[in-house]
PDB file of C-alpha atoms in Angstrom:
ATOM      1  CA  UNK A 991      53.310 179.367  56.760  1.00 68.00           C
ATOM      2  CA  UNK A 992      52.159 175.748  56.484  1.00 75.00           C
ATOM      3  CA  UNK A 993      51.357 174.227  53.082  1.00 78.00           C
ATOM      4  CA  UNK A 994      49.154 171.199  52.553  1.00 80.00           C
ATOM      5  CA  UNK A 995      48.484 168.774  49.724  1.00 81.00           C
ATOM      6  CA  UNK A 996      44.830 167.911  49.187  1.00 80.00           C
ATOM      7  CA  UNK A 997      44.320 164.430  47.712  1.00 77.00           C
ATOM      8  CA  UNK A 998      41.320 162.852  45.978  1.00 76.00           C
ATOM      9  CA  UNK A 999      40.223 161.210  49.232  1.00 77.00           C
ATOM     10  CA  UNK A1000      39.711 164.622  50.782  1.00 77.00           C
ATOM     11  CA  UNK A1001      42.645 164.288  53.166  1.00 83.00           C
ATOM     12  CA  UNK A1002      45.214 166.990  53.895  1.00 85.00           C
ATOM     13  CA  UNK A1003      48.890 166.099  54.179  1.00 83.00           C
ATOM     14  CA  UNK A1004      51.460 168.669  55.229  1.00 84.00           C
ATOM     15  CA  UNK A1005      54.162 169.663  52.735  1.00 85.00           C
ATOM     16  CA  UNK A1006      57.359 170.026  54.742  1.00 89.00           C
ATOM     17  CA  UNK A1007      59.704 172.953  54.291  1.00 89.00           C
ATOM     18  CA  UNK A1008      63.024 172.035  52.676  1.00 90.00           C
ATOM     19  CA  UNK A1009      65.405 174.899  53.502  1.00 89.00           C
ATOM     20  CA  UNK A1010      68.148 175.923  51.113  1.00 90.00           C
ATOM     21  CA  UNK A1011      71.495 174.605  52.330  1.00 87.00           C
ATOM     22  CA  UNK A1012      73.474 177.454  50.775  1.00 88.00           C
ATOM     23  CA  UNK A1013      72.600 181.106  50.366  1.00 89.00           C
ATOM     24  CA  UNK A1014      74.339 180.848  47.001  1.00 92.00           C
ATOM     25  CA  UNK A1015      71.503 178.583  45.832  1.00 93.00           C
ATOM     26  CA  UNK A1016      68.996 181.340  46.600  1.00 94.00           C
ATOM     27  CA  UNK A1017      71.153 183.867  44.772  1.00 96.00           C
ATOM     28  CA  UNK A1018      71.426 181.621  41.718  1.00 95.00           C
ATOM     29  CA  UNK A1019      67.658 181.108  41.655  1.00 96.00           C
ATOM     30  CA  UNK A1020      66.937 184.849  41.857  1.00 96.00           C
ATOM     31  CA  UNK A1021      69.529 185.798  39.259  1.00 96.00           C
ATOM     32  CA  UNK A1022      68.331 183.152  36.803  1.00 96.00           C
ATOM     33  CA  UNK A1023      64.702 184.219  37.192  1.00 95.00           C
ATOM     34  CA  UNK A1024      65.118 187.923  37.950  1.00 95.00           C
ATOM     35  CA  UNK A1025      62.430 189.115  35.545  1.00 92.00           C
ATOM     36  CA  UNK A1026      59.843 186.559  36.676  1.00 91.00           C
ATOM     37  CA  UNK A1027      60.459 186.990  40.412  1.00 93.00           C
ATOM     38  CA  UNK A1028      61.027 190.730  40.739  1.00 93.00           C
ATOM     39  CA  UNK A1029      60.289 192.247  37.342  1.00 90.00           C
ATOM     40  CA  UNK A1030      63.896 193.490  37.085  1.00 94.00           C
ATOM     41  CA  UNK A1031      66.712 193.268  34.562  1.00 95.00           C
ATOM     42  CA  UNK A1032      69.688 191.217  35.735  1.00 97.00           C
ATOM     43  CA  UNK A1033      72.869 193.308  35.402  1.00 97.00           C
ATOM     44  CA  UNK A1034      75.750 191.766  37.350  1.00 96.00           C
ATOM     45  CA  UNK A1035      76.441 189.044  39.887  1.00 96.00           C
ATOM     46  CA  UNK A1036      79.127 189.730  42.505  1.00 94.00           C
ATOM     47  CA  UNK A1037      79.598 193.355  41.453  1.00 95.00           C
ATOM     48  CA  UNK A1038      82.628 194.842  43.232  1.00 92.00           C
ATOM     49  CA  UNK A1039      83.120 198.556  43.783  1.00 89.00           C
ATOM     50  CA  UNK A1040      85.380 200.397  46.229  1.00 86.00           C
ATOM     51  CA  UNK A1041      86.398 197.120  47.912  1.00 85.00           C
ATOM     52  CA  UNK A1042      82.772 196.258  48.567  1.00 89.00           C
ATOM     53  CA  UNK A1043      80.976 193.355  46.932  1.00 92.00           C
ATOM     54  CA  UNK A1044      77.338 193.581  45.931  1.00 94.00           C
ATOM     55  CA  UNK A1045      75.680 190.171  45.613  1.00 95.00           C
ATOM     56  CA  UNK A1046      73.389 191.134  42.734  1.00 97.00           C
ATOM     57  CA  UNK A1047      72.991 194.338  40.759  1.00 97.00           C
ATOM     58  CA  UNK A1048      69.700 194.745  38.902  1.00 97.00           C
ATOM     59  CA  UNK A1049      67.792 197.495  37.098  1.00 96.00           C
ATOM     60  CA  UNK A1050      64.103 198.378  37.265  1.00 93.00           C
ATOM     61  CA  UNK A1051      62.965 199.297  33.726  1.00 90.00           C
ATOM     62  CA  UNK A1052      59.760 200.864  35.016  1.00 86.00           C
ATOM     63  CA  UNK A1053      61.207 203.258  37.584  1.00 88.00           C
ATOM     64  CA  UNK A1054      64.502 203.613  35.639  1.00 90.00           C
ATOM     65  CA  UNK A1055      66.499 202.928  38.794  1.00 93.00           C
ATOM     66  CA  UNK A1056      69.156 200.502  40.002  1.00 96.00           C
ATOM     67  CA  UNK A1057      68.355 197.876  42.629  1.00 96.00           C
ATOM     68  CA  UNK A1058      70.966 196.251  44.885  1.00 96.00           C
ATOM     69  CA  UNK A1059      70.052 192.774  46.123  1.00 97.00           C
ATOM     70  CA  UNK A1060      71.771 191.175  49.105  1.00 95.00           C
ATOM     71  CA  UNK A1061      71.210 187.637  50.400  1.00 93.00           C
ATOM     72  CA  UNK A1062      71.306 187.612  54.187  1.00 84.00           C
ATOM     73  CA  UNK A1063      73.544 185.076  55.870  1.00 67.00           C
ATOM     74  CA  UNK A1064      73.407 186.407  59.426  1.00 65.00           C
ATOM     75  CA  UNK A1065      69.934 186.607  60.901  1.00 66.00           C
ATOM     76  CA  UNK A1066      70.882 189.197  63.504  1.00 63.00           C
ATOM     77  CA  UNK A1067      72.885 191.607  61.332  1.00 71.00           C
ATOM     78  CA  UNK A1068      71.644 195.147  60.813  1.00 77.00           C
ATOM     79  CA  UNK A1069      69.720 195.646  57.573  1.00 85.00           C
ATOM     80  CA  UNK A1070      69.504 199.393  58.188  1.00 81.00           C
ATOM     81  CA  UNK A1071      73.251 200.032  58.457  1.00 81.00           C
ATOM     82  CA  UNK A1072      74.137 197.760  55.548  1.00 85.00           C
ATOM     83  CA  UNK A1073      71.306 199.118  53.441  1.00 87.00           C
ATOM     84  CA  UNK A1074      72.309 202.750  53.883  1.00 85.00           C
ATOM     85  CA  UNK A1075      75.945 201.865  53.204  1.00 87.00           C
ATOM     86  CA  UNK A1076      75.004 200.453  49.802  1.00 89.00           C
ATOM     87  CA  UNK A1077      72.668 203.334  48.965  1.00 89.00           C
ATOM     88  CA  UNK A1078      75.397 205.827  49.793  1.00 88.00           C
ATOM     89  CA  UNK A1079      77.926 203.806  47.790  1.00 89.00           C
ATOM     90  CA  UNK A1080      75.712 203.917  44.711  1.00 90.00           C
ATOM     91  CA  UNK A1081      74.967 207.635  44.937  1.00 88.00           C
ATOM     92  CA  UNK A1082      78.681 208.436  45.255  1.00 89.00           C
ATOM     93  CA  UNK A1083      79.717 206.201  42.334  1.00 92.00           C
ATOM     94  CA  UNK A1084      76.981 206.660  39.769  1.00 93.00           C
ATOM     95  CA  UNK A1085      79.343 206.482  36.794  1.00 93.00           C
ATOM     96  CA  UNK A1086      80.499 202.967  37.758  1.00 94.00           C
ATOM     97  CA  UNK A1087      76.940 201.677  37.824  1.00 95.00           C
ATOM     98  CA  UNK A1088      76.179 203.319  34.461  1.00 94.00           C
ATOM     99  CA  UNK A1089      79.308 201.753  32.963  1.00 94.00           C
ATOM    100  CA  UNK A1090      78.404 198.295  34.268  1.00 94.00           C
ATOM    101  CA  UNK A1091      74.912 198.565  32.812  1.00 95.00           C
ATOM    102  CA  UNK A1092      76.167 199.621  29.381  1.00 95.00           C
ATOM    103  CA  UNK A1093      78.787 196.872  29.258  1.00 93.00           C
ATOM    104  CA  UNK A1094      76.485 194.032  30.261  1.00 93.00           C
ATOM    105  CA  UNK A1095      73.375 195.223  28.416  1.00 91.00           C
ATOM    106  CA  UNK A1096      75.188 196.651  25.358  1.00 87.00           C
ATOM    107  CA  UNK A1097      73.232 199.809  26.075  1.00 84.00           C
ATOM    108  CA  UNK A1098      73.744 203.541  25.947  1.00 90.00           C
ATOM    109  CA  UNK A1099      72.402 204.528  29.348  1.00 91.00           C
ATOM    110  CA  UNK A1100      73.345 208.033  30.508  1.00 90.00           C
ATOM    111  CA  UNK A1101      73.445 209.434  34.027  1.00 86.00           C
ATOM    112  CA  UNK A1102      70.336 211.563  33.420  1.00 88.00           C
ATOM    113  CA  UNK A1103      68.425 208.515  32.146  1.00 90.00           C
ATOM    114  CA  UNK A1104      68.484 207.034  35.651  1.00 93.00           C
ATOM    115  CA  UNK A1105      66.081 208.143  38.369  1.00 91.00           C
ATOM    116  CA  UNK A1106      68.502 207.944  41.279  1.00 90.00           C
ATOM    117  CA  UNK A1107      65.761 209.024  43.690  1.00 87.00           C
ATOM    118  CA  UNK A1108      64.113 205.603  43.266  1.00 88.00           C
ATOM    119  CA  UNK A1109      67.241 203.553  43.977  1.00 91.00           C
ATOM    120  CA  UNK A1110      66.632 200.801  46.523  1.00 92.00           C
ATOM    121  CA  UNK A1111      68.209 197.881  48.355  1.00 94.00           C
ATOM    122  CA  UNK A1112      66.476 194.512  48.717  1.00 95.00           C
ATOM    123  CA  UNK A1113      67.506 191.911  51.302  1.00 94.00           C
ATOM    124  CA  UNK A1114      66.531 188.302  50.569  1.00 95.00           C
ATOM    125  CA  UNK A1115      66.513 185.625  53.265  1.00 93.00           C
ATOM    126  CA  UNK A1116      64.801 182.428  54.349  1.00 92.00           C
ATOM    127  CA  UNK A1117      63.678 184.327  57.430  1.00 90.00           C
ATOM    128  CA  UNK A1118      64.018 187.693  59.158  1.00 89.00           C
ATOM    129  CA  UNK A1119      63.907 188.435  62.862  1.00 86.00           C
ATOM    130  CA  UNK A1120      61.185 190.668  64.351  1.00 85.00           C
ATOM    131  CA  UNK A1121      63.865 193.318  64.956  1.00 84.00           C
ATOM    132  CA  UNK A1122      64.899 193.291  61.279  1.00 86.00           C
ATOM    133  CA  UNK A1123      61.286 193.556  60.160  1.00 85.00           C
ATOM    134  CA  UNK A1124      60.640 196.457  62.492  1.00 83.00           C
ATOM    135  CA  UNK A1125      63.885 198.203  61.489  1.00 77.00           C
ATOM    136  CA  UNK A1126      62.706 198.770  57.903  1.00 80.00           C
ATOM    137  CA  UNK A1127      59.096 199.637  58.729  1.00 77.00           C
ATOM    138  CA  UNK A1128      59.339 203.248  57.589  1.00 73.00           C
ATOM    139  CA  UNK A1129      57.177 204.633  54.793  1.00 69.00           C
ATOM    140  CA  UNK A1130      60.027 206.575  53.143  1.00 66.00           C
ATOM    141  CA  UNK A1131      62.828 204.001  53.484  1.00 77.00           C
ATOM    142  CA  UNK A1132      64.143 202.481  50.238  1.00 85.00           C
ATOM    143  CA  UNK A1133      65.077 199.167  51.859  1.00 89.00           C
ATOM    144  CA  UNK A1134      62.919 196.073  51.343  1.00 91.00           C
ATOM    145  CA  UNK A1135      62.895 192.578  52.832  1.00 93.00           C
ATOM    146  CA  UNK A1136      61.916 189.519  50.769  1.00 94.00           C
ATOM    147  CA  UNK A1137      61.454 186.063  52.279  1.00 93.00           C
ATOM    148  CA  UNK A1138      61.938 182.856  50.305  1.00 94.00           C
ATOM    149  CA  UNK A1139      61.000 179.343  51.397  1.00 92.00           C
ATOM    150  CA  UNK A1140      61.382 176.033  49.573  1.00 92.00           C
ATOM    151  CA  UNK A1141      59.245 172.953  50.177  1.00 91.00           C
ATOM    152  CA  UNK A1142      59.812 169.245  49.651  1.00 87.00           C
ATOM    153  CA  UNK A1143      57.663 169.100  46.499  1.00 81.00           C
ATOM    154  CA  UNK A1144      60.060 171.625  44.891  1.00 83.00           C
ATOM    155  CA  UNK A1145      57.590 174.482  45.376  1.00 89.00           C
ATOM    156  CA  UNK A1146      59.069 177.861  46.245  1.00 92.00           C
ATOM    157  CA  UNK A1147      57.200 180.611  48.085  1.00 91.00           C
ATOM    158  CA  UNK A1148      58.597 184.141  47.681  1.00 92.00           C
ATOM    159  CA  UNK A1149      57.013 187.153  49.302  1.00 90.00           C
ATOM    160  CA  UNK A1150      58.043 190.750  50.026  1.00 89.00           C
ATOM    161  CA  UNK A1151      57.404 191.821  53.611  1.00 88.00           C
ATOM    162  CA  UNK A1152      54.846 194.604  53.544  1.00 81.00           C
ATOM    163  CA  UNK A1153      55.297 197.776  55.546  1.00 74.00           C
ATOM    164  CA  UNK A1154      52.600 198.946  57.906  1.00 70.00           C
ATOM    165  CA  UNK A1155      50.327 201.683  56.534  1.00 59.00           C
ATOM    166  CA  UNK A1156      50.898 203.552  59.786  1.00 51.00           C
ATOM    167  CA  UNK A1157      54.683 203.432  59.487  1.00 60.00           C
ATOM    168  CA  UNK A1158      56.538 206.576  60.499  1.00 61.00           C
ATOM    169  CA  UNK A1159      59.177 208.523  58.575  1.00 63.00           C
ATOM    170  CA  UNK A1160      62.821 207.467  58.815  1.00 61.00           C
ATOM    171  CA  UNK A1161      63.734 211.162  58.959  1.00 59.00           C
ATOM    172  CA  UNK A1162      62.233 211.509  62.420  1.00 55.00           C
ATOM    173  CA  UNK A1163      64.558 208.789  63.715  1.00 54.00           C
ATOM    174  CA  UNK A1164      67.766 209.468  61.807  1.00 57.00           C
ATOM    175  CA  UNK A1165      67.607 213.234  61.403  1.00 57.00           C
ATOM    176  CA  UNK A1166      70.833 213.792  63.395  1.00 56.00           C
ATOM    177  CA  UNK A1167      72.971 211.441  61.305  1.00 57.00           C
ATOM    178  CA  UNK A1168      74.806 213.188  58.393  1.00 58.00           C
ATOM    179  CA  UNK A1169      75.131 209.917  56.398  1.00 60.00           C
ATOM    180  CA  UNK A1170      71.461 209.045  56.714  1.00 65.00           C
ATOM    181  CA  UNK A1171      70.467 212.638  55.936  1.00 66.00           C
ATOM    182  CA  UNK A1172      72.480 212.598  52.704  1.00 67.00           C
ATOM    183  CA  UNK A1173      70.784 209.426  51.476  1.00 74.00           C
ATOM    184  CA  UNK A1174      67.239 210.343  52.517  1.00 68.00           C
ATOM    185  CA  UNK A1175      67.514 213.732  50.819  1.00 69.00           C
ATOM    186  CA  UNK A1176      68.403 212.123  47.481  1.00 73.00           C
ATOM    187  CA  UNK A1177      66.293 208.956  47.553  1.00 74.00           C
ATOM    188  CA  UNK A1178      62.527 209.295  47.768  1.00 74.00           C
ATOM    189  CA  UNK A1179      59.643 206.955  48.466  1.00 74.00           C
ATOM    190  CA  UNK A1180      56.707 208.296  46.490  1.00 81.00           C
ATOM    191  CA  UNK A1181      53.119 208.062  47.691  1.00 83.00           C
ATOM    192  CA  UNK A1182      49.573 208.624  46.458  1.00 88.00           C
ATOM    193  CA  UNK A1183      49.462 211.622  48.768  1.00 87.00           C
ATOM    194  CA  UNK A1184      52.406 213.208  46.924  1.00 85.00           C
ATOM    195  CA  UNK A1185      50.815 212.717  43.514  1.00 91.00           C
ATOM    196  CA  UNK A1186      47.345 213.908  44.567  1.00 92.00           C
ATOM    197  CA  UNK A1187      48.628 216.980  46.382  1.00 90.00           C
ATOM    198  CA  UNK A1188      47.166 220.186  44.961  1.00 91.00           C
ATOM    199  CA  UNK A1189      44.621 218.396  42.759  1.00 93.00           C
ATOM    200  CA  UNK A1190      40.945 219.350  42.864  1.00 94.00           C
ATOM    201  CA  UNK A1191      38.397 217.351  44.838  1.00 94.00           C
ATOM    202  CA  UNK A1192      36.825 216.231  41.558  1.00 94.00           C
ATOM    203  CA  UNK A1193      40.116 214.775  40.280  1.00 95.00           C
ATOM    204  CA  UNK A1194      40.827 213.070  43.612  1.00 95.00           C
ATOM    205  CA  UNK A1195      37.337 211.541  43.618  1.00 95.00           C
ATOM    206  CA  UNK A1196      37.793 210.422  39.996  1.00 96.00           C
ATOM    207  CA  UNK A1197      41.089 208.768  40.880  1.00 95.00           C
ATOM    208  CA  UNK A1198      39.556 206.952  43.860  1.00 95.00           C
ATOM    209  CA  UNK A1199      36.736 205.635  41.643  1.00 96.00           C
ATOM    210  CA  UNK A1200      39.141 204.151  39.096  1.00 96.00           C
ATOM    211  CA  UNK A1201      41.591 202.941  41.722  1.00 95.00           C
ATOM    212  CA  UNK A1202      38.870 201.009  43.550  1.00 95.00           C
ATOM    213  CA  UNK A1203      37.518 199.591  40.292  1.00 96.00           C
ATOM    214  CA  UNK A1204      40.985 198.335  39.305  1.00 96.00           C
ATOM    215  CA  UNK A1205      41.602 196.783  42.732  1.00 95.00           C
ATOM    216  CA  UNK A1206      38.244 195.013  42.510  1.00 95.00           C
ATOM    217  CA  UNK A1207      39.351 193.220  39.329  1.00 95.00           C
ATOM    218  CA  UNK A1208      41.699 190.955  41.273  1.00 92.00           C
ATOM    219  CA  UNK A1209      42.503 190.599  44.973  1.00 89.00           C
ATOM    220  CA  UNK A1210      46.242 190.341  44.237  1.00 88.00           C
ATOM    221  CA  UNK A1211      46.545 193.758  42.559  1.00 92.00           C
ATOM    222  CA  UNK A1212      48.723 196.238  44.457  1.00 88.00           C
ATOM    223  CA  UNK A1213      49.145 200.001  44.243  1.00 91.00           C
ATOM    224  CA  UNK A1214      52.733 201.115  43.556  1.00 87.00           C
ATOM    225  CA  UNK A1215      53.236 204.909  43.429  1.00 89.00           C
ATOM    226  CA  UNK A1216      56.111 206.004  41.167  1.00 87.00           C
ATOM    227  CA  UNK A1217      57.638 209.435  40.645  1.00 86.00           C
ATOM    228  CA  UNK A1218      55.161 210.629  37.997  1.00 88.00           C
ATOM    229  CA  UNK A1219      52.297 208.146  38.104  1.00 92.00           C
ATOM    230  CA  UNK A1220      50.656 205.373  40.106  1.00 93.00           C
ATOM    231  CA  UNK A1221      51.272 201.833  38.915  1.00 92.00           C
ATOM    232  CA  UNK A1222      49.023 198.835  39.511  1.00 94.00           C
ATOM    233  CA  UNK A1223      50.736 195.441  39.658  1.00 90.00           C
ATOM    234  CA  UNK A1224      49.875 191.805  40.195  1.00 88.00           C
ATOM    235  CA  UNK A1225      52.968 190.043  41.520  1.00 80.00           C
ATOM    236  CA  UNK A1226      55.667 191.544  39.266  1.00 76.00           C
ATOM    237  CA  UNK A1227      53.422 192.027  36.262  1.00 85.00           C
ATOM    238  CA  UNK A1228      52.499 195.639  35.501  1.00 88.00           C
ATOM    239  CA  UNK A1229      48.823 196.001  34.631  1.00 94.00           C
ATOM    240  CA  UNK A1230      48.217 199.700  34.138  1.00 94.00           C
ATOM    241  CA  UNK A1231      49.225 203.158  35.312  1.00 94.00           C
ATOM    242  CA  UNK A1232      47.253 206.245  36.290  1.00 95.00           C
ATOM    243  CA  UNK A1233      48.859 209.637  35.731  1.00 94.00           C
ATOM    244  CA  UNK A1234      47.061 212.301  37.770  1.00 95.00           C
ATOM    245  CA  UNK A1235      46.589 215.480  35.737  1.00 93.00           C
ATOM    246  CA  UNK A1236      45.035 218.876  36.426  1.00 91.00           C
ATOM    247  CA  UNK A1237      41.630 218.123  34.928  1.00 91.00           C
ATOM    248  CA  UNK A1238      41.531 214.334  34.856  1.00 95.00           C
ATOM    249  CA  UNK A1239      43.512 211.108  34.605  1.00 95.00           C
ATOM    250  CA  UNK A1240      45.624 209.516  31.894  1.00 95.00           C
ATOM    251  CA  UNK A1241      45.412 205.720  31.899  1.00 95.00           C
ATOM    252  CA  UNK A1242      48.106 203.541  30.303  1.00 95.00           C
ATOM    253  CA  UNK A1243      47.259 199.867  29.769  1.00 95.00           C
ATOM    254  CA  UNK A1244      50.055 197.304  29.639  1.00 93.00           C
ATOM    255  CA  UNK A1245      48.972 195.473  26.489  1.00 94.00           C
ATOM    256  CA  UNK A1246      51.197 195.237  23.410  1.00 91.00           C
ATOM    257  CA  UNK A1247      50.167 196.914  20.152  1.00 92.00           C
ATOM    258  CA  UNK A1248      47.612 194.910  18.214  1.00 92.00           C
ATOM    259  CA  UNK A1249      46.468 192.817  21.191  1.00 93.00           C
ATOM    260  CA  UNK A1250      43.873 195.050  22.883  1.00 94.00           C
ATOM    261  CA  UNK A1251      40.203 194.475  22.055  1.00 95.00           C
ATOM    262  CA  UNK A1252      38.682 197.975  22.181  1.00 95.00           C
ATOM    263  CA  UNK A1253      35.394 197.986  20.268  1.00 95.00           C
ATOM    264  CA  UNK A1254      34.564 201.543  21.330  1.00 94.00           C
ATOM    265  CA  UNK A1255      38.031 202.727  20.237  1.00 95.00           C
ATOM    266  CA  UNK A1256      38.554 204.833  23.330  1.00 96.00           C
ATOM    267  CA  UNK A1257      42.306 204.195  23.467  1.00 96.00           C
ATOM    268  CA  UNK A1258      45.102 205.437  21.249  1.00 94.00           C
ATOM    269  CA  UNK A1259      48.278 203.710  20.154  1.00 93.00           C
ATOM    270  CA  UNK A1260      51.314 205.174  21.948  1.00 91.00           C
ATOM    271  CA  UNK A1261      53.805 202.494  20.926  1.00 86.00           C
ATOM    272  CA  UNK A1262      55.908 205.001  18.967  1.00 82.00           C
ATOM    273  CA  UNK A1263      55.803 207.938  21.398  1.00 81.00           C
ATOM    274  CA  UNK A1264      57.360 208.503  24.785  1.00 73.00           C
ATOM    275  CA  UNK A1265      55.050 207.936  27.753  1.00 70.00           C
ATOM    276  CA  UNK A1266      54.929 207.044  31.425  1.00 71.00           C
ATOM    277  CA  UNK A1267      54.085 203.510  32.480  1.00 70.00           C
ATOM    278  CA  UNK A1268      54.244 200.275  30.492  1.00 79.00           C
ATOM    279  CA  UNK A1269      52.058 199.303  27.556  1.00 84.00           C
ATOM    280  CA  UNK A1270      51.094 200.551  24.105  1.00 91.00           C
ATOM    281  CA  UNK A1271      47.616 201.936  24.809  1.00 95.00           C
ATOM    282  CA  UNK A1272      46.465 205.112  26.505  1.00 94.00           C
ATOM    283  CA  UNK A1273      43.249 207.006  27.133  1.00 94.00           C
ATOM    284  CA  UNK A1274      42.345 210.210  28.934  1.00 95.00           C
ATOM    285  CA  UNK A1275      39.596 210.071  31.525  1.00 96.00           C
ATOM    286  CA  UNK A1276      37.472 212.951  32.856  1.00 95.00           C
ATOM    287  CA  UNK A1277      34.440 211.095  34.224  1.00 95.00           C
ATOM    288  CA  UNK A1278      33.086 207.643  35.111  1.00 95.00           C
ATOM    289  CA  UNK A1279      30.768 207.318  32.088  1.00 94.00           C
ATOM    290  CA  UNK A1280      32.676 204.367  30.618  1.00 94.00           C
ATOM    291  CA  UNK A1281      34.120 203.052  33.893  1.00 96.00           C
ATOM    292  CA  UNK A1282      32.801 199.507  33.476  1.00 96.00           C
ATOM    293  CA  UNK A1283      33.928 199.310  29.830  1.00 96.00           C
ATOM    294  CA  UNK A1284      37.375 200.715  30.664  1.00 97.00           C
ATOM    295  CA  UNK A1285      37.756 198.030  33.341  1.00 96.00           C
ATOM    296  CA  UNK A1286      37.129 195.436  30.608  1.00 96.00           C
ATOM    297  CA  UNK A1287      40.155 196.911  28.810  1.00 96.00           C
ATOM    298  CA  UNK A1288      42.324 196.889  31.940  1.00 96.00           C
ATOM    299  CA  UNK A1289      41.305 193.318  32.666  1.00 95.00           C
ATOM    300  CA  UNK A1290      42.988 192.243  29.414  1.00 96.00           C
ATOM    301  CA  UNK A1291      46.358 193.204  30.942  1.00 94.00           C
ATOM    302  CA  UNK A1292      45.959 190.924  33.978  1.00 92.00           C
ATOM    303  CA  UNK A1293      48.018 187.748  33.686  1.00 82.00           C
TER     304      UNK A1293
END
């Protein structure tokens, strides 16, 4: 990608890329800004377990799952093999990851508090080869690639590499490998299809109406299916969540208590009760009567 500076004379001038000299510099940048870049909690740098070193261990507070982050040094190394090795390592040593979290976060996390099925590995690099990109292009593979580039004006461009909507299942390729089978049986990639399965046509149509309305609020909003609900995000900021129910939808809006302007008082305060998704406001939806007004509420969560 080429960046340009546009001056007052109406002339473009190219902003040259200024590559990181050391992968350690990329690691330091990610670890220092983990919440802003990836929406994760930083747990441990250089976490060692079973004679293997993990560059960065993080935790996703939304999915309640651990995330392993590796900074690629060799452009032609296999992201699939290394990724599955780390996923298997985590699943076989859950207690060690729980202990590390509790020690660094002064928390009381228990094994059952973690959704191990949403564990994932993220590789970060200044560039990936076409083979590496293609290797992770499976819809149910919990391995992600993130590219980072720095430019001479100290700007940094960070982007996750999106998977093709037509991507196949990793199970069809690796079904004969015992190691891969063990990991893919325990770790799941959830989809809208999973969450809408068995729901009535009316509920599916209602979901599509609200989904499209939310996406129309901002071109950068993305759909991120979770285990129990569908999250909508802009960059790493959670906006709202839709929980598909038997007779309708439950919407959670990511606005803190006392900061949502709701003149019709359609929402309720859920700040003191357990709930899916982020935010302190919730409302149940069974039709599109107040669709436009509800979008005005959701819009308040967009940063």
